[in-house]
JSON list of C-alpha atoms in Angstrom, two decimals:
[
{"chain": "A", "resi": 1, "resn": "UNK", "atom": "CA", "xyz": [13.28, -14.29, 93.33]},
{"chain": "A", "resi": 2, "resn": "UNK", "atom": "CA", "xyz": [10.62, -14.03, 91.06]},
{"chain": "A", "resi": 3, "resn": "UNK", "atom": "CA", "xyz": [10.49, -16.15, 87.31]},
{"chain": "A", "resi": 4, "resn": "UNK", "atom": "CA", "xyz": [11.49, -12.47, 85.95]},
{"chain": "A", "resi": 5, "resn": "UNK", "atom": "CA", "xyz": [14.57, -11.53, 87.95]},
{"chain": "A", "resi": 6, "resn": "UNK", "atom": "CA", "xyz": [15.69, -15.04, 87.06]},
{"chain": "A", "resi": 7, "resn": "UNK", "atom": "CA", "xyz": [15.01, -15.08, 83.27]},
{"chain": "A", "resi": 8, "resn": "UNK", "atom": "CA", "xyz": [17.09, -11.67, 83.60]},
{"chain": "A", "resi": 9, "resn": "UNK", "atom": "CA", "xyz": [19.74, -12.76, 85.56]},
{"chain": "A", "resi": 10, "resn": "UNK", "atom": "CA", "xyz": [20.60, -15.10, 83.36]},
{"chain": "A", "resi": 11, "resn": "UNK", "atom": "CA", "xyz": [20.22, -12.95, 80.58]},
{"chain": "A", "resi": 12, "resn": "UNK", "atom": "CA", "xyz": [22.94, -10.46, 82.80]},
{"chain": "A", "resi": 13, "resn": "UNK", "atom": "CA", "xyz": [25.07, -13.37, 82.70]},
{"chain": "A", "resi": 14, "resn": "UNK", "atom": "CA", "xyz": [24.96, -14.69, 79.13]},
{"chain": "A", "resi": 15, "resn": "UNK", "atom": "CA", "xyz": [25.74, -10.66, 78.27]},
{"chain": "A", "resi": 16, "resn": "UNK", "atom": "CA", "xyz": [28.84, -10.73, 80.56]},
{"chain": "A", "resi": 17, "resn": "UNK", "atom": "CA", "xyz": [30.24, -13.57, 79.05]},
{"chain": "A", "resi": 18, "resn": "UNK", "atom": "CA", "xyz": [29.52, -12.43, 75.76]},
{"chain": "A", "resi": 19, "resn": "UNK", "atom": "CA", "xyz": [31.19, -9.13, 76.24]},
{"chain": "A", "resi": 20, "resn": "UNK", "atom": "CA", "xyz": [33.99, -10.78, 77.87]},
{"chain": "A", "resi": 21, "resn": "UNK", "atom": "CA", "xyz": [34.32, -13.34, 75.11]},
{"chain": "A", "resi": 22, "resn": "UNK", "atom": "CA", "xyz": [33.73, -10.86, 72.06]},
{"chain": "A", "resi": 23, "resn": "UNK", "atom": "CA", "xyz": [36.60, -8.83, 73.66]},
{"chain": "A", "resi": 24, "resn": "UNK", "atom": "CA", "xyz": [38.85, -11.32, 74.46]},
{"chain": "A", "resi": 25, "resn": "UNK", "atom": "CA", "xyz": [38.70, -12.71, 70.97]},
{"chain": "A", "resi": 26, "resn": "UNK", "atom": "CA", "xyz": [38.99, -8.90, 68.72]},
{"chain": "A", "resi": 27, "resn": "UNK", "atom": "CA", "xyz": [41.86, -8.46, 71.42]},
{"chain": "A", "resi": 28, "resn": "UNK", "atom": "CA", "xyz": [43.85, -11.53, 69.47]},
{"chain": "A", "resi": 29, "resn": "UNK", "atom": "CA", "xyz": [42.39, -10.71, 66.27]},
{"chain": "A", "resi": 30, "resn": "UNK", "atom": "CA", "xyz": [44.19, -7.34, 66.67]},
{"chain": "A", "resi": 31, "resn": "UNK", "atom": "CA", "xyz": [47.51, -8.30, 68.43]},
{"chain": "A", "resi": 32, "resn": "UNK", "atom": "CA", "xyz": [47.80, -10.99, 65.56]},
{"chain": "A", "resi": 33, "resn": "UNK", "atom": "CA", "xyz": [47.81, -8.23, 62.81]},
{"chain": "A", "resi": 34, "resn": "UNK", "atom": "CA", "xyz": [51.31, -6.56, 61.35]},
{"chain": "A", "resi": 35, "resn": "UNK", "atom": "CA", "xyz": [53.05, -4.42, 63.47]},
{"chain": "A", "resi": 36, "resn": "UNK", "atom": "CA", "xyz": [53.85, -2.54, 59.90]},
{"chain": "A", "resi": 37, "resn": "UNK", "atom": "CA", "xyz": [49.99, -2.59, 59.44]},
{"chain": "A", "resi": 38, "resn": "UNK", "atom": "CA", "xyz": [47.54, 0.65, 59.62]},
{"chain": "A", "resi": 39, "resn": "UNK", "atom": "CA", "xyz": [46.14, 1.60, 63.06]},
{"chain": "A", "resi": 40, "resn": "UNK", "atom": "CA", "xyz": [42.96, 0.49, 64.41]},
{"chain": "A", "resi": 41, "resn": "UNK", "atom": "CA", "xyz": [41.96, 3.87, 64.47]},
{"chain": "A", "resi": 42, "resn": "UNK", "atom": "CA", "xyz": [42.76, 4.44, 60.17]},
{"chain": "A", "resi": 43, "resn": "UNK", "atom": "CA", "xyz": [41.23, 1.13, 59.99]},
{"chain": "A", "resi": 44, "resn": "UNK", "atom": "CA", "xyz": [37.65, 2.26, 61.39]},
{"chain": "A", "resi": 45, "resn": "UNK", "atom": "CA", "xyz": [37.78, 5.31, 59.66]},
{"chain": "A", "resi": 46, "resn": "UNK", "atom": "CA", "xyz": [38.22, 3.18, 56.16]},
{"chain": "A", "resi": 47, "resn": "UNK", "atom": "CA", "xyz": [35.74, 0.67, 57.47]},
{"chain": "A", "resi": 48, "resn": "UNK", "atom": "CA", "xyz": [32.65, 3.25, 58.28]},
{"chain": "A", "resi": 49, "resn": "UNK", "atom": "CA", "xyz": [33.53, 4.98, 54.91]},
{"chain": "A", "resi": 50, "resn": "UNK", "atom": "CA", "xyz": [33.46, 1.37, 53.13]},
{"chain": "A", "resi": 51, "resn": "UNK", "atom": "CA", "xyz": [30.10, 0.66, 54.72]},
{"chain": "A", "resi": 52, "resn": "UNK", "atom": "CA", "xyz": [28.25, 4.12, 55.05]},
{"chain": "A", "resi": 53, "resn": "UNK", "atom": "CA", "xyz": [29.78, 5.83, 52.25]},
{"chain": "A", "resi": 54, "resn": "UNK", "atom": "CA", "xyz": [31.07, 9.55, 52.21]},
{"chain": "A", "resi": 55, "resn": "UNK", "atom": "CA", "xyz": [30.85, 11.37, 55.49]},
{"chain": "A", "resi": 56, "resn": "UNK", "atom": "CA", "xyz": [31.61, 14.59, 56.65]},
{"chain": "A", "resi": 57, "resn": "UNK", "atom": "CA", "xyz": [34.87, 14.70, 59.51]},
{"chain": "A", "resi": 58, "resn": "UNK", "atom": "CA", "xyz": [32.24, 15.32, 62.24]},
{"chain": "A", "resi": 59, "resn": "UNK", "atom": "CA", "xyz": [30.40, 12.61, 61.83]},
{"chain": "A", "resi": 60, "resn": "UNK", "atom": "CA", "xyz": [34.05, 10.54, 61.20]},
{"chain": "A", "resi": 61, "resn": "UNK", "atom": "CA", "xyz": [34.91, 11.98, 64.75]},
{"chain": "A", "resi": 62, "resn": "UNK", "atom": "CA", "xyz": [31.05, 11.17, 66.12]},
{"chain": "A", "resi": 63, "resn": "UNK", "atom": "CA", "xyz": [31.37, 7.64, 65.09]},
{"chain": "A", "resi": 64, "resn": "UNK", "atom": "CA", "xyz": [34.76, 7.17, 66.12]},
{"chain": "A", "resi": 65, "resn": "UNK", "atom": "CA", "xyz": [33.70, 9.06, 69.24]},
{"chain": "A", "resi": 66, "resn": "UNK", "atom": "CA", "xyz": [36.80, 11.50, 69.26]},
{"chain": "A", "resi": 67, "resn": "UNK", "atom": "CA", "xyz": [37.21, 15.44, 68.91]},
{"chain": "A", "resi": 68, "resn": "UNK", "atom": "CA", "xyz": [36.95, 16.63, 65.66]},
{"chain": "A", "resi": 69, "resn": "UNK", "atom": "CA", "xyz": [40.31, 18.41, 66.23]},
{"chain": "A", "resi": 70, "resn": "UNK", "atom": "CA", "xyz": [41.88, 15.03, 66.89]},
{"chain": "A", "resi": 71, "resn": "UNK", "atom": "CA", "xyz": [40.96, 13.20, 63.69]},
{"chain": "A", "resi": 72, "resn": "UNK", "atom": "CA", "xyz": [42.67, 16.52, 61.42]},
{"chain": "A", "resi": 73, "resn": "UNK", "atom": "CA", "xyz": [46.11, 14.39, 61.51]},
{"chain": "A", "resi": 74, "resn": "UNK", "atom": "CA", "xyz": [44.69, 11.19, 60.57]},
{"chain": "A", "resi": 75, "resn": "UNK", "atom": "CA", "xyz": [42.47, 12.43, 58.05]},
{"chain": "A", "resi": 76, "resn": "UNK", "atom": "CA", "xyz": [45.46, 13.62, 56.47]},
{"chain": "A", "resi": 77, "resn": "UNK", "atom": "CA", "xyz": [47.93, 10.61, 56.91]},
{"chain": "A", "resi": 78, "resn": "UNK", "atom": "CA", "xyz": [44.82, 8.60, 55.02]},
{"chain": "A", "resi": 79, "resn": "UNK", "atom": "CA", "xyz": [44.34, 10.96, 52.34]},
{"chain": "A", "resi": 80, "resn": "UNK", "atom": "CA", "xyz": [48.78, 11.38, 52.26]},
{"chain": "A", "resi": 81, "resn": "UNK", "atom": "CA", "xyz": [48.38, 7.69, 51.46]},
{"chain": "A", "resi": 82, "resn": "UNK", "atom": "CA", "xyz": [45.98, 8.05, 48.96]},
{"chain": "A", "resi": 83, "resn": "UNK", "atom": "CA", "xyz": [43.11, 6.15, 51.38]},
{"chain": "A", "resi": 84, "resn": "UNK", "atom": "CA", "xyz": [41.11, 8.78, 51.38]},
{"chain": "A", "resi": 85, "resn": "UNK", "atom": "CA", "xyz": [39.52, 11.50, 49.17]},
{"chain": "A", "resi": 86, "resn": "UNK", "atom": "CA", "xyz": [37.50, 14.67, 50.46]},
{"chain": "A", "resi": 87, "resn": "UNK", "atom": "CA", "xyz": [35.39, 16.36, 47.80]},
{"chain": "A", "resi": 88, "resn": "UNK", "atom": "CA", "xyz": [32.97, 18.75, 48.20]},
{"chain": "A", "resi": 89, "resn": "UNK", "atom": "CA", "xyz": [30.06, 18.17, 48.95]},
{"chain": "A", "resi": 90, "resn": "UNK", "atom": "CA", "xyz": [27.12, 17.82, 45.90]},
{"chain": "A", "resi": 91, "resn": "UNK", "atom": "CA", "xyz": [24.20, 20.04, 48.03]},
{"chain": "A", "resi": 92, "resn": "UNK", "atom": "CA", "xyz": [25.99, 22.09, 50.10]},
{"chain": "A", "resi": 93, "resn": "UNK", "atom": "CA", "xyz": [29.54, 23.18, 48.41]},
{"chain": "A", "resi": 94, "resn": "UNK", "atom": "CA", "xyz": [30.51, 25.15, 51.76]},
{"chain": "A", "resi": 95, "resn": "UNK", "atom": "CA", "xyz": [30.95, 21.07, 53.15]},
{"chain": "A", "resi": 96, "resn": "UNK", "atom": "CA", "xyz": [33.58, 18.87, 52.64]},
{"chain": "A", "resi": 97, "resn": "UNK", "atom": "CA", "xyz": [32.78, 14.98, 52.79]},
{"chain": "A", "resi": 98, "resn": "UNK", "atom": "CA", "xyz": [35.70, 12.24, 52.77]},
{"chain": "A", "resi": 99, "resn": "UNK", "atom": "CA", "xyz": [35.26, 9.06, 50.66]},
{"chain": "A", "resi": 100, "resn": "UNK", "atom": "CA", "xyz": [37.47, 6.00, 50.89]},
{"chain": "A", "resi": 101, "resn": "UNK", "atom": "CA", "xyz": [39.46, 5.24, 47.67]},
{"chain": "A", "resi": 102, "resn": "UNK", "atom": "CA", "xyz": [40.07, 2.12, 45.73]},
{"chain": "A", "resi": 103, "resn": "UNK", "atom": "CA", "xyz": [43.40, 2.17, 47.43]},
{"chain": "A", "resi": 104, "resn": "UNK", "atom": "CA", "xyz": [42.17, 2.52, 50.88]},
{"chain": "A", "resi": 105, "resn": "UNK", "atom": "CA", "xyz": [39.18, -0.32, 50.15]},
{"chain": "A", "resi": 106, "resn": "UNK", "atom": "CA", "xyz": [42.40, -2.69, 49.23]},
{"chain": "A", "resi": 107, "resn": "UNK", "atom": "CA", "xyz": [44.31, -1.88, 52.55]},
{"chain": "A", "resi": 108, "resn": "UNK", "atom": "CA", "xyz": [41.11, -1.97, 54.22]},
{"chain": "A", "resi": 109, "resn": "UNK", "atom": "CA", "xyz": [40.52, -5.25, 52.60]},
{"chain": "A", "resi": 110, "resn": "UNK", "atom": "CA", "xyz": [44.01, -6.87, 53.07]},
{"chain": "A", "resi": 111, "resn": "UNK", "atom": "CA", "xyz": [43.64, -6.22, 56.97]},
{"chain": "A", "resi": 112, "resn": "UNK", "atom": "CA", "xyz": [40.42, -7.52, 57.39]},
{"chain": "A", "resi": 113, "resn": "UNK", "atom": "CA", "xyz": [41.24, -10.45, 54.86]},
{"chain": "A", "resi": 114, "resn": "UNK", "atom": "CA", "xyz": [44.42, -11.92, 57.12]},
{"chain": "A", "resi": 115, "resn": "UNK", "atom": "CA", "xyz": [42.18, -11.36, 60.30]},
{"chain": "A", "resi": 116, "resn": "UNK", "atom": "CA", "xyz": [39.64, -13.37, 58.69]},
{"chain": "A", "resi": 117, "resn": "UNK", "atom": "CA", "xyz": [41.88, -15.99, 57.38]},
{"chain": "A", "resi": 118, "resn": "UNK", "atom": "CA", "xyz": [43.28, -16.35, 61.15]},
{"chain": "A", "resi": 119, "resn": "UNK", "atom": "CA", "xyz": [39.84, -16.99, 62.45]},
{"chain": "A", "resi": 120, "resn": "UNK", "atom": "CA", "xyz": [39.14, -19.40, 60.20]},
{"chain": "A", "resi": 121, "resn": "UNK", "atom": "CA", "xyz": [42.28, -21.34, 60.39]},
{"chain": "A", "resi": 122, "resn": "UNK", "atom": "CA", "xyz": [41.14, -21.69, 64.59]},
{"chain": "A", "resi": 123, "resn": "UNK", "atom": "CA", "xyz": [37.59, -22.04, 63.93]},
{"chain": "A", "resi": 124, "resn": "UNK", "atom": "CA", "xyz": [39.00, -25.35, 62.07]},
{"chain": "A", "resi": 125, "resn": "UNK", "atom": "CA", "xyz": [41.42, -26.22, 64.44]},
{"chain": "A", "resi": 126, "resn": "UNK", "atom": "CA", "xyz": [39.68, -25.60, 67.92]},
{"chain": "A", "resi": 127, "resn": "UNK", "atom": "CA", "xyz": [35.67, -26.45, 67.49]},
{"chain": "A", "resi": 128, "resn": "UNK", "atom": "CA", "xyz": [33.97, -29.21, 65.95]},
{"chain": "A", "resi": 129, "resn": "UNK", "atom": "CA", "xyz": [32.12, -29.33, 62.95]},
{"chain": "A", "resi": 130, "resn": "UNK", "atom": "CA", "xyz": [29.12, -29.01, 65.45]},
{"chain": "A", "resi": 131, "resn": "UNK", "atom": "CA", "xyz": [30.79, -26.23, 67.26]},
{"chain": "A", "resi": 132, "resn": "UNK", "atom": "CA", "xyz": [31.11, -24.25, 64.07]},
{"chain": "A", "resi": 133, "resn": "UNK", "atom": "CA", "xyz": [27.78, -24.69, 62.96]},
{"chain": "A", "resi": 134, "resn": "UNK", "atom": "CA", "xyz": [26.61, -23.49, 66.32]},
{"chain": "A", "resi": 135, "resn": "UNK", "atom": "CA", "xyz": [28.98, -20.48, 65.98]},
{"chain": "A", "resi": 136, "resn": "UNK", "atom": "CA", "xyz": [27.61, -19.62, 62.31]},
{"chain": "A", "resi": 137, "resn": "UNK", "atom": "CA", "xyz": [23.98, -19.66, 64.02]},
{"chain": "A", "resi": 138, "resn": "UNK", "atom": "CA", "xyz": [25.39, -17.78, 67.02]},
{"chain": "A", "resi": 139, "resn": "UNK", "atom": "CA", "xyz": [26.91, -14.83, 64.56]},
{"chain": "A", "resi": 140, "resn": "UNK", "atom": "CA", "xyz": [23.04, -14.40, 63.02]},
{"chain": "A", "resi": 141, "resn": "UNK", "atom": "CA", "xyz": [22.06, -13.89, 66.35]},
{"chain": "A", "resi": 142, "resn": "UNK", "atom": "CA", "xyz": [24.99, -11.21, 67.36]},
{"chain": "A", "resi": 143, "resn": "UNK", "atom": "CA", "xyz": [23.80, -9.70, 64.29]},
{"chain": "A", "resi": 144, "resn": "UNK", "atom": "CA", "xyz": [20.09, -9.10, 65.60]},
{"chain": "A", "resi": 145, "resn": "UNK", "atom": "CA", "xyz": [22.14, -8.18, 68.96]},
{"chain": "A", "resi": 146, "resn": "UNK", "atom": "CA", "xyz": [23.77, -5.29, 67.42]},
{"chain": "A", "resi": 147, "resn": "UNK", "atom": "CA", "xyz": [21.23, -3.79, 65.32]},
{"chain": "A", "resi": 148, "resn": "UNK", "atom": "CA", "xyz": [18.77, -3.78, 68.79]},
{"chain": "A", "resi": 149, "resn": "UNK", "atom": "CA", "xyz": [17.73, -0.98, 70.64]},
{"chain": "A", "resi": 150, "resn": "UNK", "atom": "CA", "xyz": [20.84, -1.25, 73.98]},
{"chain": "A", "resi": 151, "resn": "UNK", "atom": "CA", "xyz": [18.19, 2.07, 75.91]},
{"chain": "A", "resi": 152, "resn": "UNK", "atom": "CA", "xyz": [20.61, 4.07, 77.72]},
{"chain": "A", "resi": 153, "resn": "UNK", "atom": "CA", "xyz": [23.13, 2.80, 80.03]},
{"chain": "A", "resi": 154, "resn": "UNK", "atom": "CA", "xyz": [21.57, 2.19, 83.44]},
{"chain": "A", "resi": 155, "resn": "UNK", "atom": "CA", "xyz": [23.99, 3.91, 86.18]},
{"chain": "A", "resi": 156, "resn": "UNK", "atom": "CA", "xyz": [23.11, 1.99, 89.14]},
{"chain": "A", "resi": 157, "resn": "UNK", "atom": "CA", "xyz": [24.09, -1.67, 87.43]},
{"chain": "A", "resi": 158, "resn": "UNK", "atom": "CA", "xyz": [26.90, -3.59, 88.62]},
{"chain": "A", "resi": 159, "resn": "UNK", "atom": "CA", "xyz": [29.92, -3.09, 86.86]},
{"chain": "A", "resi": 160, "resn": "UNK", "atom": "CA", "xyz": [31.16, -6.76, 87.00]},
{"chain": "A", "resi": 161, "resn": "UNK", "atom": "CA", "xyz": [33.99, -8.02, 84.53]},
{"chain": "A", "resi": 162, "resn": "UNK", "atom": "CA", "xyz": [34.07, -3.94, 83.36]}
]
């Protein structure tokens, strides 16, 4: 084996513990919210709105990677709520784009907040004061992870711990 096939080996590894790990942990995060609370679905459609801004429902659907046909009922349950606002759109008036609302950035909020407030309570009560600090260091670095360049899936890798 040559010094490259072991630096990425380990690299394989370290990114199938990760993904294991990352998973494992938003699977608690979620099973620990409300069972009154908004779906995870809702919830990413409020949360790319939040952070993107207005969208159109196709790129809603893109990002959520579902059919547009299938977000038409959700879309409408948010804006039912008052979640959600479509207006149309400033260049081209034949286009509709959905914004989130003040009221669906304080649901959004109030989910993410208790979630938040969980992991906190566990970071405190599980890891050191080292352990944290590594952890804070570690999320700057699952940061870089997420904005970099993942190339397109290889077919013939293992699947491992799919």
């Amino acid at each position: 084996m040559s010094e490259h096939d072991d630096i990425f080996a380990a690299a394989l590894e370290t990114a199938r513990r990760l993904h294991r790990s990352t998973a494992a942990l938003s699977r608690r995060l979620l099973a620990n919210r409300p069972a009154e609370g908004m779906s995870t679905t809702k919830l990413g459609v409020l949360g790319q709105l939040h952070r993107e801004g207005p969208a159109t429902a196709t790129a809603l659907a893109a990002y959520l990677r579902i059919q547009p046909q299938s977000l038409t009922r959700l879309l409408a349950d948010l804006e039912g709520q008052g979640h959600i606002a479509r207006r149309p759109d400033a260049v081209d008036r034949r286009q509709v784009r959905i914004e989130i609302t003040d009221t669906g950035r304080r649901a959004l909020f109030g989910d993410v907040h208790g979630r938040r407030t969980a992991l906190a309570r566990a970071l405190i009560t599980t890891l050191t004061p080292t352990e944290r600090e590594l952890l804070r260091l570690a999320a700057g670095l699952m940061d870089r992870l997420a904005d970099a360049d993942l190339g397109p899936d290889n077919p013939t890798s293992e699947e491992g711990d799919a």
